[in-house]
Amino acid sequence: MNIKIATFFFGNNYGALLQAYYLKKFVEDKFIDKKIDFFKYQPKKFIFREEYSPIIKKNPLKMFEGLIKFRKLRKWKKKNISPNFDYKKKLDISNKGISIYGSDEIWNFSNPFFGYDNFFFGKNDYNYKISYAASLGTAKIDNTNIQFKEEIKNLLTKFSYVSVRDKHSWEILKSEFNLKSEIVLDPIHLINDNLSNNEEKRNIKNKCIIYGNHFSKQQIKKIIDYCNLKKLEILSVGYYNKWANNNINLDPFEYLKEIKDSKIIFTSMFHGVQFAVKYKKNFWYSIDPYRINKLEYFLSELNLKIRMISDDHDFDEEIDYISLEDKLNKWKIFSKEFLIKSINSLDN
């Protein structure tokens, strides 16, 4: 059986792009006899928001910067994700293959940018369906709309195996739809491309990485004061922060290199935390209300909630990655086994 993946794989967000890349790569590595590809579908509003909206600016400089980012990421996506993507294509649903839905907020029917899309709930897909690390994000059930609730429940009950990546999604599936699910790690953790022995000796640069733009004035001042004291360059990647020493647009692999080479990371993004943990970096986070649902469980399980930026924290305080390594490794094994066993059980 061929395997198709349904996710947000063609946006301009490093986390979304890399979770798609790692999921596809993991499945390809484990099932070398199968053809693995993405469904050639993305919501039109999603593509407009991610790719074209950053270019449509009144300020010529911002328009030029948006165009540079567009071209750089388009080149990377064409090479590493989907060379022949065309969002106008009809859905290429095959018959009785396997479809993997996830990761990312594909089930966030309250998404403020493009709302509910029944494609990501498996509408008209007659393949065997698995969800891997799907998320409902900020979605909440409005019990006054019984018909809508029943539609979602009917679609989700047709999944053979269901996993999510956060407690909020797990609780909604259980309480509102009476569906059992497992909580697995984001796909970026499926492949152990941690620093090799040579990379561990790499020359860590005097850089502080900023990923995200949800920081209070007080948090910004604390970060700037710390970096000035430590003589660190403040480098903002992927998001513009006028208080940074430098704002740069990278492709996803360049982004990973900057993460690996940095001394410290400040982030308000889900994947900012995920990659910091993956590469055992010192990091601190701020709470973005839009993202806290999908991040809280991961932080809680690994005892990392204390890494929130606050006045009483010393940014030099390192993370004891040795103490959390055992739990994280067990979670990785569980996540990999869930996906492999799910596919194998449907491939008979």
GROMACS .gro file of C-alpha atoms in nm:
model
  348
    1MET     CA    1   0.000   0.000   0.000
    2ASN     CA    2   0.108   0.353  -0.073
    3ILE     CA    3   0.104   0.606   0.211
    4LYS     CA    4  -0.023   0.964   0.185
    5ILE     CA    5   0.033   1.235   0.447
    6ALA     CA    6  -0.217   1.513   0.513
    7THR     CA    7  -0.071   1.813   0.695
    8PHE     CA    8   0.028   2.178   0.655
    9PHE     CA    9   0.340   2.110   0.452
   10PHE     CA   10   0.366   2.419   0.232
   11GLY     CA   11   0.347   2.716   0.467
   12ASN     CA   12   0.623   2.955   0.570
   13ASN     CA   13   0.657   2.846   0.932
   14TYR     CA   14   0.979   2.661   1.016
   15GLY     CA   15   0.805   2.431   1.263
   16ALA     CA   16   0.525   2.334   1.024
   17LEU     CA   17   0.770   2.267   0.741
   18LEU     CA   18   1.010   2.063   0.952
   19GLN     CA   19   0.744   1.852   1.123
   20ALA     CA   20   0.620   1.757   0.776
   21TYR     CA   21   0.974   1.686   0.656
   22TYR     CA   22   1.061   1.467   0.957
   23LEU     CA   23   0.733   1.273   0.945
   24LYS     CA   24   0.776   1.187   0.579
   25LYS     CA   25   1.144   1.100   0.626
   26PHE     CA   26   1.074   0.871   0.922
   27VAL     CA   27   0.803   0.680   0.735
   28GLU     CA   28   1.026   0.653   0.425
   29ASP     CA   29   1.314   0.516   0.635
   30LYS     CA   30   1.093   0.255   0.805
   31PHE     CA   31   0.892   0.151   0.499
   32ILE     CA   32   1.140   0.159   0.213
   33ASP     CA   33   0.918  -0.057  -0.010
   34LYS     CA   34   0.635   0.195  -0.014
   35LYS     CA   35   0.570   0.519  -0.200
   36ILE     CA   36   0.531   0.802   0.052
   37ASP     CA   37   0.396   1.140  -0.051
   38PHE     CA   38   0.184   1.432   0.068
   39PHE     CA   39  -0.171   1.490  -0.045
   40LYS     CA   40  -0.135   1.775  -0.294
   41TYR     CA   41  -0.378   1.992  -0.104
   42GLN     CA   42  -0.355   2.302   0.116
   43PRO     CA   43  -0.639   2.543   0.200
   44LYS     CA   44  -0.632   2.847  -0.029
   45LYS     CA   45  -0.664   3.084   0.266
   46PHE     CA   46  -0.369   2.908   0.430
   47ILE     CA   47  -0.149   2.953   0.122
   48PHE     CA   48  -0.250   3.318   0.090
   49ARG     CA   49  -0.176   3.391   0.456
   50GLU     CA   50   0.154   3.201   0.461
   51GLU     CA   51   0.304   3.286   0.123
   52TYR     CA   52   0.140   3.591  -0.030
   53SER     CA   53   0.022   3.804   0.261
   54PRO     CA   54   0.382   3.883   0.373
   55ILE     CA   55   0.453   4.021   0.024
   56ILE     CA   56   0.149   4.250   0.002
   57LYS     CA   57   0.284   4.541   0.205
   58LYS     CA   58   0.264   4.918   0.164
   59ASN     CA   59   0.620   4.953   0.285
   60PRO     CA   60   0.852   4.871  -0.012
   61LEU     CA   61   1.126   4.746   0.221
   62LYS     CA   62   0.892   4.501   0.395
   63MET     CA   63   0.758   4.392   0.058
   64PHE     CA   64   1.112   4.326  -0.062
   65GLU     CA   65   1.195   4.131   0.256
   66GLY     CA   66   0.874   3.930   0.215
   67LEU     CA   67   0.967   3.847  -0.144
   68ILE     CA   68   1.315   3.728  -0.042
   69LYS     CA   69   1.162   3.502   0.224
   70PHE     CA   70   0.905   3.373  -0.024
   71ARG     CA   71   1.170   3.278  -0.281
   72LYS     CA   72   1.405   3.121  -0.026
   73LEU     CA   73   1.136   2.904   0.132
   74ARG     CA   74   0.975   2.815  -0.203
   75LYS     CA   75   1.312   2.684  -0.323
   76TRP     CA   76   1.356   2.475  -0.007
   77LYS     CA   77   1.000   2.338  -0.022
   78LYS     CA   78   1.028   2.242  -0.387
   79LYS     CA   79   1.351   2.054  -0.315
   80ASN     CA   80   1.269   1.891   0.019
   81ILE     CA   81   0.892   1.870   0.050
   82SER     CA   82   0.695   1.863  -0.274
   83PRO     CA   83   0.847   1.949  -0.613
   84ASN     CA   84   0.516   1.949  -0.802
   85PHE     CA   85   0.282   2.114  -0.553
   86ASP     CA   86  -0.017   2.302  -0.692
   87TYR     CA   87  -0.287   2.391  -0.439
   88LYS     CA   88  -0.543   2.423  -0.720
   89LYS     CA   89  -0.523   2.051  -0.794
   90LYS     CA   90  -0.815   1.827  -0.705
   91LEU     CA   91  -0.764   1.600  -0.406
   92ASP     CA   92  -0.571   1.293  -0.510
   93ILE     CA   93  -0.742   1.041  -0.280
   94SER     CA   94  -0.631   0.689  -0.365
   95ASN     CA   95  -0.831   0.376  -0.289
   96LYS     CA   96  -0.740   0.161   0.010
   97GLY     CA   97  -0.396   0.290   0.077
   98ILE     CA   98  -0.299   0.438   0.413
   99SER     CA   99  -0.343   0.804   0.503
  100ILE     CA  100  -0.155   0.967   0.791
  101TYR     CA  101  -0.312   1.286   0.924
  102GLY     CA  102  -0.080   1.514   1.119
  103SER     CA  103   0.106   1.662   1.281
  104ASP     CA  104   0.023   2.031   1.347
  105GLU     CA  105  -0.313   2.198   1.411
  106ILE     CA  106  -0.496   2.019   1.133
  107TRP     CA  107  -0.800   1.962   1.361
  108ASN     CA  108  -0.831   2.319   1.489
  109PHE     CA  109  -1.179   2.390   1.358
  110SER     CA  110  -1.166   2.723   1.545
  111ASN     CA  111  -0.860   2.833   1.347
  112PRO     CA  112  -0.893   3.214   1.314
  113PHE     CA  113  -0.728   3.220   0.971
  114PHE     CA  114  -0.921   2.967   0.765
  115GLY     CA  115  -1.157   2.784   0.999
  116TYR     CA  116  -1.289   2.430   0.960
  117ASP     CA  117  -1.165   2.218   0.670
  118ASN     CA  118  -1.323   1.873   0.657
  119PHE     CA  119  -1.042   1.744   0.433
  120PHE     CA  120  -0.817   1.721   0.739
  121PHE     CA  121  -1.082   1.513   0.916
  122GLY     CA  122  -1.075   1.255   0.636
  123LYS     CA  123  -1.382   1.361   0.439
  124ASN     CA  124  -1.413   1.153   0.117
  125ASP     CA  125  -1.094   0.962   0.201
  126TYR     CA  126  -1.155   0.587   0.175
  127ASN     CA  127  -0.802   0.491   0.270
  128TYR     CA  128  -0.721   0.343   0.608
  129LYS     CA  129  -0.665   0.645   0.829
  130ILE     CA  130  -0.417   0.713   1.111
  131SER     CA  131  -0.364   1.040   1.293
  132TYR     CA  132  -0.013   1.113   1.418
  133ALA     CA  133   0.039   1.397   1.668
  134ALA     CA  134  -0.260   1.591   1.541
  135SER     CA  135  -0.369   1.894   1.741
  136LEU     CA  136  -0.695   2.080   1.796
  137GLY     CA  137  -0.499   2.388   1.902
  138THR     CA  138  -0.733   2.643   2.060
  139ALA     CA  139  -1.050   2.468   1.939
  140LYS     CA  140  -1.346   2.443   2.175
  141ILE     CA  141  -1.676   2.268   2.121
  142ASP     CA  142  -1.987   2.483   2.101
  143ASN     CA  143  -2.256   2.248   2.231
  144THR     CA  144  -2.528   2.455   2.068
  145ASN     CA  145  -2.413   2.332   1.726
  146ILE     CA  146  -2.503   1.965   1.760
  147GLN     CA  147  -2.494   1.896   1.386
  148PHE     CA  148  -2.137   2.026   1.354
  149LYS     CA  149  -2.027   1.818   1.654
  150GLU     CA  150  -2.184   1.506   1.507
  151GLU     CA  151  -2.016   1.564   1.170
  152ILE     CA  152  -1.671   1.579   1.331
  153LYS     CA  153  -1.742   1.275   1.547
  154ASN     CA  154  -1.859   1.071   1.249
  155LEU     CA  155  -1.544   1.159   1.055
  156LEU     CA  156  -1.303   1.088   1.342
  157THR     CA  157  -1.461   0.752   1.429
  158LYS     CA  158  -1.354   0.630   1.085
  159PHE     CA  159  -0.986   0.659   1.188
  160SER     CA  160  -0.826   0.324   1.267
  161TYR     CA  161  -0.570   0.473   1.507
  162VAL     CA  162  -0.569   0.815   1.671
  163SER     CA  163  -0.286   1.004   1.836
  164VAL     CA  164  -0.248   1.369   1.932
  165ARG     CA  165   0.042   1.576   2.062
  166ASP     CA  166  -0.117   1.760   2.356
  167LYS     CA  167  -0.347   1.705   2.655
  168HIS     CA  168  -0.603   1.961   2.540
  169SER     CA  169  -0.667   1.764   2.218
  170TRP     CA  170  -0.672   1.434   2.412
  171GLU     CA  171  -0.933   1.570   2.655
  172ILE     CA  172  -1.162   1.707   2.383
  173LEU     CA  173  -1.156   1.379   2.191
  174LYS     CA  174  -1.243   1.192   2.510
  175SER     CA  175  -1.502   1.425   2.663
  176GLU     CA  176  -1.678   1.551   2.351
  177PHE     CA  177  -1.646   1.260   2.108
  178ASN     CA  178  -1.584   0.963   2.339
  179LEU     CA  179  -1.272   0.879   2.137
  180LYS     CA  180  -0.959   0.720   2.278
  181SER     CA  181  -0.626   0.863   2.166
  182GLU     CA  182  -0.258   0.846   2.256
  183ILE     CA  183  -0.031   1.142   2.322
  184VAL     CA  184   0.284   1.118   2.110
  185LEU     CA  185   0.579   1.345   2.039
  186ASP     CA  186   0.599   1.588   1.750
  187PRO     CA  187   0.755   1.425   1.439
  188ILE     CA  188   1.080   1.621   1.480
  189HIS     CA  189   1.165   1.378   1.762
  190LEU     CA  190   1.114   1.064   1.551
  191ILE     CA  191   1.461   1.084   1.397
  192ASN     CA  192   1.766   1.103   1.623
  193ASP     CA  193   1.974   1.356   1.435
  194ASN     CA  194   2.112   1.493   1.761
  195LEU     CA  195   2.459   1.641   1.764
  196SER     CA  196   2.727   1.393   1.668
  197ASN     CA  197   3.059   1.372   1.849
  198ASN     CA  198   3.214   1.613   1.601
  199GLU     CA  199   2.925   1.857   1.629
  200GLU     CA  200   2.945   1.854   2.006
  201LYS     CA  201   3.285   2.019   1.966
  202ARG     CA  202   3.146   2.280   1.728
  203ASN     CA  203   3.225   2.644   1.790
  204ILE     CA  204   2.918   2.776   1.967
  205LYS     CA  205   2.876   3.139   1.863
  206ASN     CA  206   2.800   3.436   2.085
  207LYS     CA  207   2.443   3.450   1.964
  208CYS     CA  208   2.105   3.459   2.130
  209ILE     CA  209   1.827   3.324   1.907
  210ILE     CA  210   1.481   3.480   1.921
  211TYR     CA  211   1.207   3.266   1.766
  212GLY     CA  212   0.861   3.419   1.786
  213ASN     CA  213   0.734   3.766   1.863
  214HIS     CA  214   0.508   3.732   2.166
  215PHE     CA  215   0.717   3.899   2.437
  216SER     CA  216   0.615   4.165   2.687
  217LYS     CA  217   0.810   4.492   2.723
  218GLN     CA  218   0.941   4.369   3.056
  219GLN     CA  219   1.057   4.037   2.904
  220ILE     CA  220   1.224   4.219   2.613
  221LYS     CA  221   1.414   4.445   2.851
  222LYS     CA  222   1.530   4.147   3.056
  223ILE     CA  223   1.651   3.966   2.741
  224ILE     CA  224   1.832   4.274   2.608
  225ASP     CA  225   1.999   4.344   2.944
  226TYR     CA  226   2.115   3.983   2.969
  227CYS     CA  227   2.255   3.976   2.615
  228ASN     CA  228   2.435   4.307   2.664
  229LEU     CA  229   2.591   4.173   2.984
  230LYS     CA  230   2.701   3.851   2.813
  231LYS     CA  231   2.797   4.028   2.488
  232LEU     CA  232   2.559   3.817   2.282
  233GLU     CA  233   2.421   3.919   1.943
  234ILE     CA  234   2.041   3.907   1.945
  235LEU     CA  235   1.937   3.730   1.627
  236SER     CA  236   1.568   3.705   1.540
  237VAL     CA  237   1.485   3.430   1.291
  238GLY     CA  238   1.159   3.385   1.105
  239TYR     CA  239   0.978   3.665   1.287
  240TYR     CA  240   1.055   4.036   1.292
  241ASN     CA  241   1.151   4.191   1.625
  242LYS     CA  242   1.269   4.552   1.598
  243TRP     CA  243   1.462   4.522   1.926
  244ALA     CA  244   1.688   4.246   1.790
  245ASN     CA  245   2.038   4.327   1.664
  246ASN     CA  246   1.959   4.147   1.342
  247ASN     CA  247   1.650   3.997   1.174
  248ILE     CA  248   1.718   3.731   0.913
  249ASN     CA  249   1.517   3.503   0.686
  250LEU     CA  250   1.650   3.150   0.659
  251ASP     CA  251   1.548   2.823   0.508
  252PRO     CA  252   1.454   2.549   0.761
  253PHE     CA  253   1.794   2.377   0.755
  254GLU     CA  254   1.970   2.711   0.808
  255TYR     CA  255   1.731   2.773   1.096
  256LEU     CA  256   1.835   2.443   1.257
  257LYS     CA  257   2.200   2.535   1.221
  258GLU     CA  258   2.143   2.864   1.401
  259ILE     CA  259   1.961   2.679   1.680
  260LYS     CA  260   2.250   2.435   1.717
  261ASP     CA  261   2.513   2.711   1.713
  262SER     CA  262   2.341   2.941   1.963
  263LYS     CA  263   2.426   2.996   2.327
  264ILE     CA  264   2.068   3.054   2.438
  265ILE     CA  265   1.717   3.059   2.287
  266PHE     CA  266   1.415   3.273   2.373
  267THR     CA  267   1.092   3.162   2.211
  268SER     CA  268   0.715   3.196   2.215
  269MET     CA  269   0.669   2.918   1.960
  270PHE     CA  270   0.579   2.552   2.006
  271HIS     CA  271   0.860   2.434   1.781
  272GLY     CA  272   1.105   2.678   1.933
  273VAL     CA  273   1.076   2.476   2.253
  274GLN     CA  274   1.073   2.143   2.067
  275PHE     CA  275   1.398   2.208   1.881
  276ALA     CA  276   1.566   2.356   2.187
  277VAL     CA  277   1.496   2.031   2.374
  278LYS     CA  278   1.588   1.814   2.076
  279TYR     CA  279   1.933   1.972   2.057
  280LYS     CA  280   1.972   2.013   2.436
  281LYS     CA  281   1.995   2.391   2.429
  282ASN     CA  282   1.948   2.636   2.711
  283PHE     CA  283   1.611   2.805   2.644
  284TRP     CA  284   1.343   3.023   2.798
  285TYR     CA  285   0.988   3.072   2.674
  286SER     CA  286   0.708   3.324   2.695
  287ILE     CA  287   0.342   3.226   2.696
  288ASP     CA  288   0.156   3.291   2.374
  289PRO     CA  289  -0.215   3.230   2.456
  290TYR     CA  290  -0.274   3.091   2.107
  291ARG     CA  291  -0.008   2.822   2.153
  292ILE     CA  292  -0.019   2.735   2.522
  293ASN     CA  293  -0.272   2.449   2.482
  294LYS     CA  294  -0.043   2.247   2.260
  295LEU     CA  295   0.275   2.328   2.453
  296GLU     CA  296   0.172   2.295   2.817
  297TYR     CA  297   0.163   1.914   2.833
  298PHE     CA  298   0.511   1.878   2.683
  299LEU     CA  299   0.656   2.127   2.931
  300SER     CA  300   0.475   1.968   3.223
  301GLU     CA  301   0.578   1.610   3.139
  302LEU     CA  302   0.946   1.707   3.118
  303ASN     CA  303   0.935   1.945   3.419
  304LEU     CA  304   1.022   2.242   3.200
  305LYS     CA  305   0.742   2.483   3.294
  306ILE     CA  306   0.994   2.658   3.517
  307ARG     CA  307   1.167   2.782   3.200
  308MET     CA  308   0.908   3.056   3.155
  309ILE     CA  309   1.065   3.403   3.138
  310SER     CA  310   1.010   3.583   3.468
  311ASP     CA  311   1.181   3.844   3.684
  312ASP     CA  312   1.314   3.596   3.937
  313HIS     CA  313   1.495   3.372   3.689
  314ASP     CA  314   1.864   3.380   3.612
  315PHE     CA  315   1.905   3.306   3.241
  316ASP     CA  316   2.239   3.137   3.312
  317GLU     CA  317   2.054   2.855   3.487
  318GLU     CA  318   2.113   2.548   3.269
  319ILE     CA  319   1.871   2.263   3.200
  320ASP     CA  320   1.963   1.926   3.344
  321TYR     CA  321   1.903   1.728   3.027
  322ILE     CA  322   2.047   1.412   3.182
  323SER     CA  323   1.761   1.401   3.432
  324LEU     CA  324   1.489   1.428   3.166
  325GLU     CA  325   1.660   1.208   2.905
  326ASP     CA  326   1.512   0.881   3.033
  327LYS     CA  327   1.151   1.003   3.017
  328LEU     CA  328   1.206   1.169   2.679
  329ASN     CA  329   1.366   0.855   2.531
  330LYS     CA  330   1.076   0.637   2.652
  331TRP     CA  331   0.833   0.883   2.497
  332LYS     CA  332   1.027   0.870   2.170
  333ILE     CA  333   1.017   0.490   2.165
  334PHE     CA  334   0.643   0.489   2.238
  335SER     CA  335   0.578   0.744   1.962
  336LYS     CA  336   0.779   0.553   1.702
  337GLU     CA  337   0.618   0.221   1.795
  338PHE     CA  338   0.269   0.370   1.777
  339LEU     CA  339   0.322   0.485   1.418
  340ILE     CA  340   0.508   0.175   1.299
  341LYS     CA  341   0.260  -0.071   1.456
  342SER     CA  342  -0.038   0.127   1.326
  343ILE     CA  343   0.092   0.115   0.969
  344ASN     CA  344   0.192  -0.253   0.993
  345SER     CA  345  -0.150  -0.356   1.127
  346LEU     CA  346  -0.323  -0.195   0.829
  347ASP     CA  347  -0.078  -0.330   0.574
  348ASN     CA  348  -0.187  -0.693   0.593
   0.00000   0.00000   0.00000
